[in-house]
PDB file of C-alpha atoms in Angstrom:
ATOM      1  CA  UNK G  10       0.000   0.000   0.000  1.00  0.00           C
ATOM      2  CA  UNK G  11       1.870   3.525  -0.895  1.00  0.00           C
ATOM      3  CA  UNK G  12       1.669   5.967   1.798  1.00  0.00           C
ATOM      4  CA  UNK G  13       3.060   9.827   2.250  1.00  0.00           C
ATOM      5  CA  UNK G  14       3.320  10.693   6.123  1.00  0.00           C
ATOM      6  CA  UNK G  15       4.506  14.347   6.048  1.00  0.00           C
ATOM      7  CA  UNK G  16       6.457  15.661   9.303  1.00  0.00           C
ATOM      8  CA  UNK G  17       8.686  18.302  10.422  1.00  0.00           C
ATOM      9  CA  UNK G  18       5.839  21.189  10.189  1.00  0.00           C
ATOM     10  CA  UNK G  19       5.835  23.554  13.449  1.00  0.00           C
ATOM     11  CA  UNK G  20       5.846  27.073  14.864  1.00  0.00           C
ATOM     12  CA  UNK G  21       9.477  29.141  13.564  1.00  0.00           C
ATOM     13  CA  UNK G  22      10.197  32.846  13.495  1.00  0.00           C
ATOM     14  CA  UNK G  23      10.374  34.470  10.158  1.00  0.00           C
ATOM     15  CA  UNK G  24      13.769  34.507   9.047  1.00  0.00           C
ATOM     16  CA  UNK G  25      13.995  31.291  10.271  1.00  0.00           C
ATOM     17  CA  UNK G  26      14.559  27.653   8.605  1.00  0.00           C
ATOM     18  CA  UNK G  27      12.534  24.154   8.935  1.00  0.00           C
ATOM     19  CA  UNK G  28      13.192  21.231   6.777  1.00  0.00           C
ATOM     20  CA  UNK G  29      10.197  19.391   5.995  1.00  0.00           C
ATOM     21  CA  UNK G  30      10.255  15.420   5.709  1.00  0.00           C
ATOM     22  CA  UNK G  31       7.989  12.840   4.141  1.00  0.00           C
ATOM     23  CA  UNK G  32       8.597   9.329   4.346  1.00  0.00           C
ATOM     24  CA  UNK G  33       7.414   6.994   1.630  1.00  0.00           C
ATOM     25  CA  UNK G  34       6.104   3.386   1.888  1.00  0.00           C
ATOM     26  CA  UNK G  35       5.073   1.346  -0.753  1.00  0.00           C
ATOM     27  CA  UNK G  36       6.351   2.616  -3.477  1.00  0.00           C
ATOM     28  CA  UNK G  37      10.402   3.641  -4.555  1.00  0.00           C
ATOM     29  CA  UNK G  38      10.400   8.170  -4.393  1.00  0.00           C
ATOM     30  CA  UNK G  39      13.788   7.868  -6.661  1.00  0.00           C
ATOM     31  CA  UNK G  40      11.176   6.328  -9.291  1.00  0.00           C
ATOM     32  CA  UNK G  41       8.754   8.848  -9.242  1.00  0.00           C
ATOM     33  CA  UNK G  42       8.608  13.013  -9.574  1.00  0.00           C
ATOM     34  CA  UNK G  43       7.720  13.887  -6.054  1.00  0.00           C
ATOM     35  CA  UNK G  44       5.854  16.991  -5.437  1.00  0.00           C
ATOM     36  CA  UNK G  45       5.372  19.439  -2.380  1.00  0.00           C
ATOM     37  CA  UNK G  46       2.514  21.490  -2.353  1.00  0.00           C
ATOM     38  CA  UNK G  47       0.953  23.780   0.064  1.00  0.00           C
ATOM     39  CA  UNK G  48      -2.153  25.015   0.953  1.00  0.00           C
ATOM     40  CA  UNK G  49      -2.672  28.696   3.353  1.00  0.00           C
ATOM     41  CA  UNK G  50      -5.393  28.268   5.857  1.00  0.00           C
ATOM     42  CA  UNK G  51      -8.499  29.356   4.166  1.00  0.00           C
ATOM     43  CA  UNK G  52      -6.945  29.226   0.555  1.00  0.00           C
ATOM     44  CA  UNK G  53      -6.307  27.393  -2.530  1.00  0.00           C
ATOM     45  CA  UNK G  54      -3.646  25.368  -3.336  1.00  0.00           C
ATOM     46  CA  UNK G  55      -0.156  26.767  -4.149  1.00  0.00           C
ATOM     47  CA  UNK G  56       2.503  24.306  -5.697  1.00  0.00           C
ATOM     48  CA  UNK G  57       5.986  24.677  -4.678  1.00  0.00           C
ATOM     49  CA  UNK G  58       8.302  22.620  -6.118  1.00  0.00           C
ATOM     50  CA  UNK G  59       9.275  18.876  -7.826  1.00  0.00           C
ATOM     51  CA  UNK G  60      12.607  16.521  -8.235  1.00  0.00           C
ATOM     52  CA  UNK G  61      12.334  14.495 -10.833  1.00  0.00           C
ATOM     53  CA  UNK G  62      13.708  10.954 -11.015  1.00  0.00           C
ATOM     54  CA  UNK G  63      16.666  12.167 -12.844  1.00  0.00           C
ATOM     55  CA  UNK G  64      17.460  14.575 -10.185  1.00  0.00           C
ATOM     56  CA  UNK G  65      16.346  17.721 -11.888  1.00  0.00           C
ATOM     57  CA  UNK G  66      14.496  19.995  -9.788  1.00  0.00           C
ATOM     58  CA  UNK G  67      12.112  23.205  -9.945  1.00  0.00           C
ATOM     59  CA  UNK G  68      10.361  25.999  -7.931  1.00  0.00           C
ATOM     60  CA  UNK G  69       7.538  27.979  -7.608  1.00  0.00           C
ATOM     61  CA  UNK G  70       8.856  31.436  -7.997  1.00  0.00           C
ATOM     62  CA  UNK G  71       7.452  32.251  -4.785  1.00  0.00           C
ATOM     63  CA  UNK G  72      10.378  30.080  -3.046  1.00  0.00           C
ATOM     64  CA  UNK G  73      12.974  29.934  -5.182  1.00  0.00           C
ATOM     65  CA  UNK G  74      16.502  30.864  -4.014  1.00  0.00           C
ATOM     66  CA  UNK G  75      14.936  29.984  -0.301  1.00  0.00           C
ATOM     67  CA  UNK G  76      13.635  26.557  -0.288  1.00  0.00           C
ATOM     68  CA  UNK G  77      15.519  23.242  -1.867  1.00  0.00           C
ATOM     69  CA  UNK G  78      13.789  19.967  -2.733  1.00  0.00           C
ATOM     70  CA  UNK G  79      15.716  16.611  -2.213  1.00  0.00           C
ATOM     71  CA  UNK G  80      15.711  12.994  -1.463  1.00  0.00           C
ATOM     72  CA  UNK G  81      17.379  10.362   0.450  1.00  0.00           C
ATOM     73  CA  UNK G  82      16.828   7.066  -1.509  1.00  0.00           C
ATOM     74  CA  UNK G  83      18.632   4.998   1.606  1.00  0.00           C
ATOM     75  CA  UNK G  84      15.568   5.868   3.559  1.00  0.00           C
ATOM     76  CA  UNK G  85      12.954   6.611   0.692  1.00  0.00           C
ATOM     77  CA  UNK G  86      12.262  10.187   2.105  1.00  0.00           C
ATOM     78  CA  UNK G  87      11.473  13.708   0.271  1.00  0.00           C
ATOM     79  CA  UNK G  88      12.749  16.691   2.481  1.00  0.00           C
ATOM     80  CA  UNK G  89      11.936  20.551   1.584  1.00  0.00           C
ATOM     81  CA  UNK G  90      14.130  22.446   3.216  1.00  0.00           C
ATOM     82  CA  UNK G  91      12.865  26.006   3.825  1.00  0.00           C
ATOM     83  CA  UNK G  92      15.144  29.225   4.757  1.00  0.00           C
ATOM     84  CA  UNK G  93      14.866  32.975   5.044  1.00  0.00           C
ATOM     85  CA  UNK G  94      11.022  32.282   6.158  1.00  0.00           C
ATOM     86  CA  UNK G  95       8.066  34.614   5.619  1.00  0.00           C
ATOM     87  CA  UNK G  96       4.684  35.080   6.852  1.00  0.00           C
ATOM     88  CA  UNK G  97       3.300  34.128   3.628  1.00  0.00           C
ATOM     89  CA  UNK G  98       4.476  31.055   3.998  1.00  0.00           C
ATOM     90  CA  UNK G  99       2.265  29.640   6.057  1.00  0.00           C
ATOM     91  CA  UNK G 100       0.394  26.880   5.396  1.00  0.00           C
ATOM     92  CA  UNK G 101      -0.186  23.181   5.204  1.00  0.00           C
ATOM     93  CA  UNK G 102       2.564  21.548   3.461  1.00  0.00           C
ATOM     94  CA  UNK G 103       1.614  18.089   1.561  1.00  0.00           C
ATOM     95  CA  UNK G 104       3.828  15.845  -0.483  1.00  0.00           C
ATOM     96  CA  UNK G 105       2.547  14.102  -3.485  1.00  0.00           C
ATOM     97  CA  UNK G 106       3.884  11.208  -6.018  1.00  0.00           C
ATOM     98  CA  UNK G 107       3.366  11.906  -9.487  1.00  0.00           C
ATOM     99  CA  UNK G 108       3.097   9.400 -11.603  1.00  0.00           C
ATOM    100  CA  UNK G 109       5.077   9.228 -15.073  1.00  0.00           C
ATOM    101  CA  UNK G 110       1.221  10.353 -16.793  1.00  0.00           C
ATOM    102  CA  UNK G 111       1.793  13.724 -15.401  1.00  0.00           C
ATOM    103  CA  UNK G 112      -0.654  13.317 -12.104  1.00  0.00           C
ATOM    104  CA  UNK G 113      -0.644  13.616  -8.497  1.00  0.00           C
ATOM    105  CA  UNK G 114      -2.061  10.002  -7.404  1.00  0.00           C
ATOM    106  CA  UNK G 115      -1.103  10.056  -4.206  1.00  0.00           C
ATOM    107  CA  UNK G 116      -1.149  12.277  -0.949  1.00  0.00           C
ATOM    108  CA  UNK G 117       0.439  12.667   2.073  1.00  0.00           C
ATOM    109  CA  UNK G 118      -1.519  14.326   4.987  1.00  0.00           C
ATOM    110  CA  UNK G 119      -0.155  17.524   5.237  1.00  0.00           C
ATOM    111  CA  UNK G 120       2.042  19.233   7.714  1.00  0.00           C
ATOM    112  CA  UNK G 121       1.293  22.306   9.419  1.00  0.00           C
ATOM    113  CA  UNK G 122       4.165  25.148   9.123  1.00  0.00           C
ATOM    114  CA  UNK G 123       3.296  28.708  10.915  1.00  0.00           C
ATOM    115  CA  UNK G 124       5.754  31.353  10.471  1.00  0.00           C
ATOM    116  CA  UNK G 125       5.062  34.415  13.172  1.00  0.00           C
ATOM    117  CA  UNK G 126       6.694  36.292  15.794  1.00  0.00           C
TER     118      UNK G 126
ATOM    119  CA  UNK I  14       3.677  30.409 -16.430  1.00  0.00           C
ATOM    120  CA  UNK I  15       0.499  29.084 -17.278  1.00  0.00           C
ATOM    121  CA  UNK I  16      -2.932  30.594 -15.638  1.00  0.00           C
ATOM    122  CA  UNK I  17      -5.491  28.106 -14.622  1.00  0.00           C
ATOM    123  CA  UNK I  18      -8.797  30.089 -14.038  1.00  0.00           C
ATOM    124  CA  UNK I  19     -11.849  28.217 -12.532  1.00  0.00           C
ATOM    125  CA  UNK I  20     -15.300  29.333 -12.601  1.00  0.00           C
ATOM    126  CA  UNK I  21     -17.868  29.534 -10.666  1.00  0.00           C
ATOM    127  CA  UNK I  22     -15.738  30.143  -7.266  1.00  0.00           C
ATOM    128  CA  UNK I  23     -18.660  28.769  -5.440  1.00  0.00           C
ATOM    129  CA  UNK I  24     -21.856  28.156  -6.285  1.00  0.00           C
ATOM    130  CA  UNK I  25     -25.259  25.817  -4.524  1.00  0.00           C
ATOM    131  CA  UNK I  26     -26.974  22.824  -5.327  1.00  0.00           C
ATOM    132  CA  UNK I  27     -28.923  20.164  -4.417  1.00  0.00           C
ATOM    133  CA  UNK I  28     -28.476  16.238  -3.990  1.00  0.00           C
ATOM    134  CA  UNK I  29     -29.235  15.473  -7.661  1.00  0.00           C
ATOM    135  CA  UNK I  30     -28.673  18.420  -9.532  1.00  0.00           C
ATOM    136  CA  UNK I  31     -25.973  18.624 -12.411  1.00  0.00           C
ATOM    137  CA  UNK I  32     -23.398  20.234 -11.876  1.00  0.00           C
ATOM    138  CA  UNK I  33     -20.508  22.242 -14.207  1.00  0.00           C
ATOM    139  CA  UNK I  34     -17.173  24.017 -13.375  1.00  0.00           C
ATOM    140  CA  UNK I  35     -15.346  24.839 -15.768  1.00  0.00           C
ATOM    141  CA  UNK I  36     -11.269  25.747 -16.159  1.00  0.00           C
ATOM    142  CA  UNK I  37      -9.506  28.076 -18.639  1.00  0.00           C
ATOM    143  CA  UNK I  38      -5.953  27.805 -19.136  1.00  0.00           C
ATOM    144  CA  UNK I  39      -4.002  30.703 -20.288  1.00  0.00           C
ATOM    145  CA  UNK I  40      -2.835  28.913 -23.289  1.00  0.00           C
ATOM    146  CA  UNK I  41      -2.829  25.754 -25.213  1.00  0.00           C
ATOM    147  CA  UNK I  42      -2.054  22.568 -22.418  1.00  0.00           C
ATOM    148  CA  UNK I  43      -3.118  19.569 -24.893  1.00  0.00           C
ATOM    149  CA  UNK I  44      -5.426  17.737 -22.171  1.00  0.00           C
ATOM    150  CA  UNK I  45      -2.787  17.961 -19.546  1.00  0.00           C
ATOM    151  CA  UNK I  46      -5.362  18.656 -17.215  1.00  0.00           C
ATOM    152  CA  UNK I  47      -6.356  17.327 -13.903  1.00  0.00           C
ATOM    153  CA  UNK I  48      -9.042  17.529 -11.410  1.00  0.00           C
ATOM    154  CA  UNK I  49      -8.886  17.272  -7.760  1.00  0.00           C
ATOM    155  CA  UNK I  50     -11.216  17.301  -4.618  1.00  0.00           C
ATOM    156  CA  UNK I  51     -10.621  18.182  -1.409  1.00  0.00           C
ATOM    157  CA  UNK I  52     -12.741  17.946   1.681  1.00  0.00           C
ATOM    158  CA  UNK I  53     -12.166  20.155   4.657  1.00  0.00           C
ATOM    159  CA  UNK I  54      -9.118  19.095   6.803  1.00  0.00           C
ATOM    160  CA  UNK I  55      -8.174  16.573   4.379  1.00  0.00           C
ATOM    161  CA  UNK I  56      -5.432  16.477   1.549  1.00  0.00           C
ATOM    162  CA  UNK I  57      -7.078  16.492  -2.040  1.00  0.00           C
ATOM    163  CA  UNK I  58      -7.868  13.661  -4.049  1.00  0.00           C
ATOM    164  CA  UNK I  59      -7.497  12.818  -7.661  1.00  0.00           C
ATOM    165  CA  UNK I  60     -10.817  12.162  -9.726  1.00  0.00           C
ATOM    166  CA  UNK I  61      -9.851  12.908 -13.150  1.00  0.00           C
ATOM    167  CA  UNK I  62      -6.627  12.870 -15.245  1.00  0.00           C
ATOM    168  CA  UNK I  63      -5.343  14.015 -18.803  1.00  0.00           C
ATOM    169  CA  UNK I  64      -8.979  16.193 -18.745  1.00  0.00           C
ATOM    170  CA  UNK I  65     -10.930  13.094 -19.060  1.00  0.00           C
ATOM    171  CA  UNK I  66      -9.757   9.657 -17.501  1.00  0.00           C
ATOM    172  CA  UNK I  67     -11.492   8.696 -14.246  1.00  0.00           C
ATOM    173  CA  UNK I  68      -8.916   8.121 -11.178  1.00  0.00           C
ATOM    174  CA  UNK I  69      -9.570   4.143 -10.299  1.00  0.00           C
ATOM    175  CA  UNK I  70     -12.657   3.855  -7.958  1.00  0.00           C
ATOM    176  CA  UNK I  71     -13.611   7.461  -8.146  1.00  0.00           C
ATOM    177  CA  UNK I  72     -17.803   7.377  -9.493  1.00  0.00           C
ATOM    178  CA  UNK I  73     -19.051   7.382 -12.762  1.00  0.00           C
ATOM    179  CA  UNK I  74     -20.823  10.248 -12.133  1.00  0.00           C
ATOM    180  CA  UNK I  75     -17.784  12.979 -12.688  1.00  0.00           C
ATOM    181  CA  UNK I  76     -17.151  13.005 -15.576  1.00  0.00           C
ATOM    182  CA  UNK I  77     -14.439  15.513 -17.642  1.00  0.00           C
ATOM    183  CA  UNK I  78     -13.782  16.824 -20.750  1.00  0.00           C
ATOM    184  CA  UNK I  79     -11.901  19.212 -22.784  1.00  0.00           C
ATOM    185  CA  UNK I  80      -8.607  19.819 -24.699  1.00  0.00           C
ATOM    186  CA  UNK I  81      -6.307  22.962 -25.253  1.00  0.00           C
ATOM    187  CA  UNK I  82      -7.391  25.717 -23.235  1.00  0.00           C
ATOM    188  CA  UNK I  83     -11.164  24.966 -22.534  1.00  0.00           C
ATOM    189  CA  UNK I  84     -11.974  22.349 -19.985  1.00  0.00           C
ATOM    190  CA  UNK I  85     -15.270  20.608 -17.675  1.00  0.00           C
ATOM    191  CA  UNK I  86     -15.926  18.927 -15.090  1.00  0.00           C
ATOM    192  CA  UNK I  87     -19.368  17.669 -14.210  1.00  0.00           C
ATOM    193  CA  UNK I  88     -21.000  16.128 -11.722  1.00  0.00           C
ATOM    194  CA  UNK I  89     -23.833  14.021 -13.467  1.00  0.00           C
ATOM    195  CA  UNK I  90     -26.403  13.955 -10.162  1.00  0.00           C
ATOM    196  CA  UNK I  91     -24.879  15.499  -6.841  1.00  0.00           C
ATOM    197  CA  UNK I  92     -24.163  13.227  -3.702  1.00  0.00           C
ATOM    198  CA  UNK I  93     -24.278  14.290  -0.508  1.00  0.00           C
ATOM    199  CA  UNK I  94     -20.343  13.187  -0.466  1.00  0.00           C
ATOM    200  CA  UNK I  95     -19.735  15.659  -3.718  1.00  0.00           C
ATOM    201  CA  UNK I  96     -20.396  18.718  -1.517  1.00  0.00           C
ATOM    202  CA  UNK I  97     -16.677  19.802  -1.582  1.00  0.00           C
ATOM    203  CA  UNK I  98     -13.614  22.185  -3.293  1.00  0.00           C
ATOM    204  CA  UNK I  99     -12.948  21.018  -6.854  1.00  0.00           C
ATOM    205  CA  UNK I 100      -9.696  22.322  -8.129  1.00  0.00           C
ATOM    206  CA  UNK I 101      -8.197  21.859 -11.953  1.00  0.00           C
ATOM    207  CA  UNK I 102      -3.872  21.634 -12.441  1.00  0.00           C
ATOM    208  CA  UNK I 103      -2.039  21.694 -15.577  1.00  0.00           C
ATOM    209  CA  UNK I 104       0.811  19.215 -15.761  1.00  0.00           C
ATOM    210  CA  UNK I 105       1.588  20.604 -19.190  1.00  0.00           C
ATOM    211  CA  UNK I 106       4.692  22.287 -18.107  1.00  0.00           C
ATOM    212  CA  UNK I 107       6.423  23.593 -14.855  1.00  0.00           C
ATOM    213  CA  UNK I 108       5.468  25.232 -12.047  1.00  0.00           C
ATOM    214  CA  UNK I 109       2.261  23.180 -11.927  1.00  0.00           C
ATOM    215  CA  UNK I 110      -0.169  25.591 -11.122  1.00  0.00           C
ATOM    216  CA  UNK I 111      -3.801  24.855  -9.963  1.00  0.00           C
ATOM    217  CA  UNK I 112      -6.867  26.409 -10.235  1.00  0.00           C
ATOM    218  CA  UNK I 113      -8.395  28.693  -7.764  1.00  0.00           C
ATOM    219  CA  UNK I 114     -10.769  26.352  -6.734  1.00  0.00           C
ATOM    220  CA  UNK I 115     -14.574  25.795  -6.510  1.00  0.00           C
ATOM    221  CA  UNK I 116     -16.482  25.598  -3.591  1.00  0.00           C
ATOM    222  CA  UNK I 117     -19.730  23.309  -4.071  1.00  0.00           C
ATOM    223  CA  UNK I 118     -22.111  23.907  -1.176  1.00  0.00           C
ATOM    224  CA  UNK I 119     -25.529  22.625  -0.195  1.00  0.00           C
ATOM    225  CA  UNK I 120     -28.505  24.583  -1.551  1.00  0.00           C
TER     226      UNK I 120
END
């Protein structure tokens, strides 16, 4: 059974950094394009950024040059790490698989990052 | 970067009633198109992929269709379970931007 459990999410200071985690079961994340995408409370949803299987990655504009997508195949986990953080960024986080027919099949939870003072 | 615009934002029905949303890209994405739902709390789920395939075990009642920059989804009769935030992506090209969203609510 594939599963996404997000973690990492919390309460940090703007300026400050979190790095974001989602483990993978089920399935092999160096396979796939992995997604994160995140959602503000009371809004839409916002995507950030993909890695490819190859290793290529991309941003939303809205976080590039301040958050960086990765994996660690050894333990089939996605990280975002996020620096320099704003106010606007918060939101629920979620990780998604996409499979190679350019969807998002699969879902993680979501993990709750707040950025205030 | 491509502009997905949804319409209606919201909009009311009833159990039963047909229902239409509809998603403009802001140019030409093949049928690179794909349609989520999310309930509150929860993360969204995939009911339709390139514009017209139905996700495995999602009902035969949504249905989509479309191709370049004009697509639908519809909602043959409303369920109680419908009543929900429908949101379109492109996966034509990157960043993968969604839709706005629309809100279905109980009439």
């Amino acid at each position: 059974e594939v599963q996404l459990v997000e973690s990492g999410g919390g309460l940090v200071q703007p300026g400050g950094s979190l790095r974001l985690s989602c483990a993978a079961s089920g399935f092999t994340v160096s396979s796939n394009y992995m997604n994160w995408v995140r959602q503000a409370p009371g809004k839409g949803l916002e995507w950030v950024s993909v890695i490819y299987s190859g290793g290529s990655t991309y941003y939303a504009d809205s976080v590039k040059g301040r958050f960086t997508i990765s994996r660690d195949n050894s333990k089939n986990t996605l990280y975002l790490q996020m620096n320099s953080l704003r106010d606007e960024d918060t939101a629920v986080y979620y990780c998604a698989r996409e499979t190679l027919n350019w969807y998002l099949d699969y879902w993680g939870q979501g993990t709750l990052v707040t950025v205030s003072s | 970067d491509i502009q997905m615009t949804q319409s209606p934002s919201s909009l009311s029905a009833s159990v039963g009633d047909r229902v239409t949303i509809t998603c403009r890209a802001s140019q030409s994405i093949s049928n690179f198109l794909n349609w989520y739902q999310q309930k509150p709390g929860k993360a969204p789920k995939l009911l339709i992929y390139a514009a017209s395939s139905l996700q495995s075990g999602v009902p035969s009642t949504f249905s989509g269709s479309g191709s370049g920059t004009d697509f639908t989804l519809t909602i043959s009769s409303l369920q109680p379970e419908d009543f929900a935030t429908y949101y379109c992506q492109q996966s034509y090209s990157t960043p993968r931007t969604f839709g706005q969203g629309t809100k279905v609510e109980i009439k």
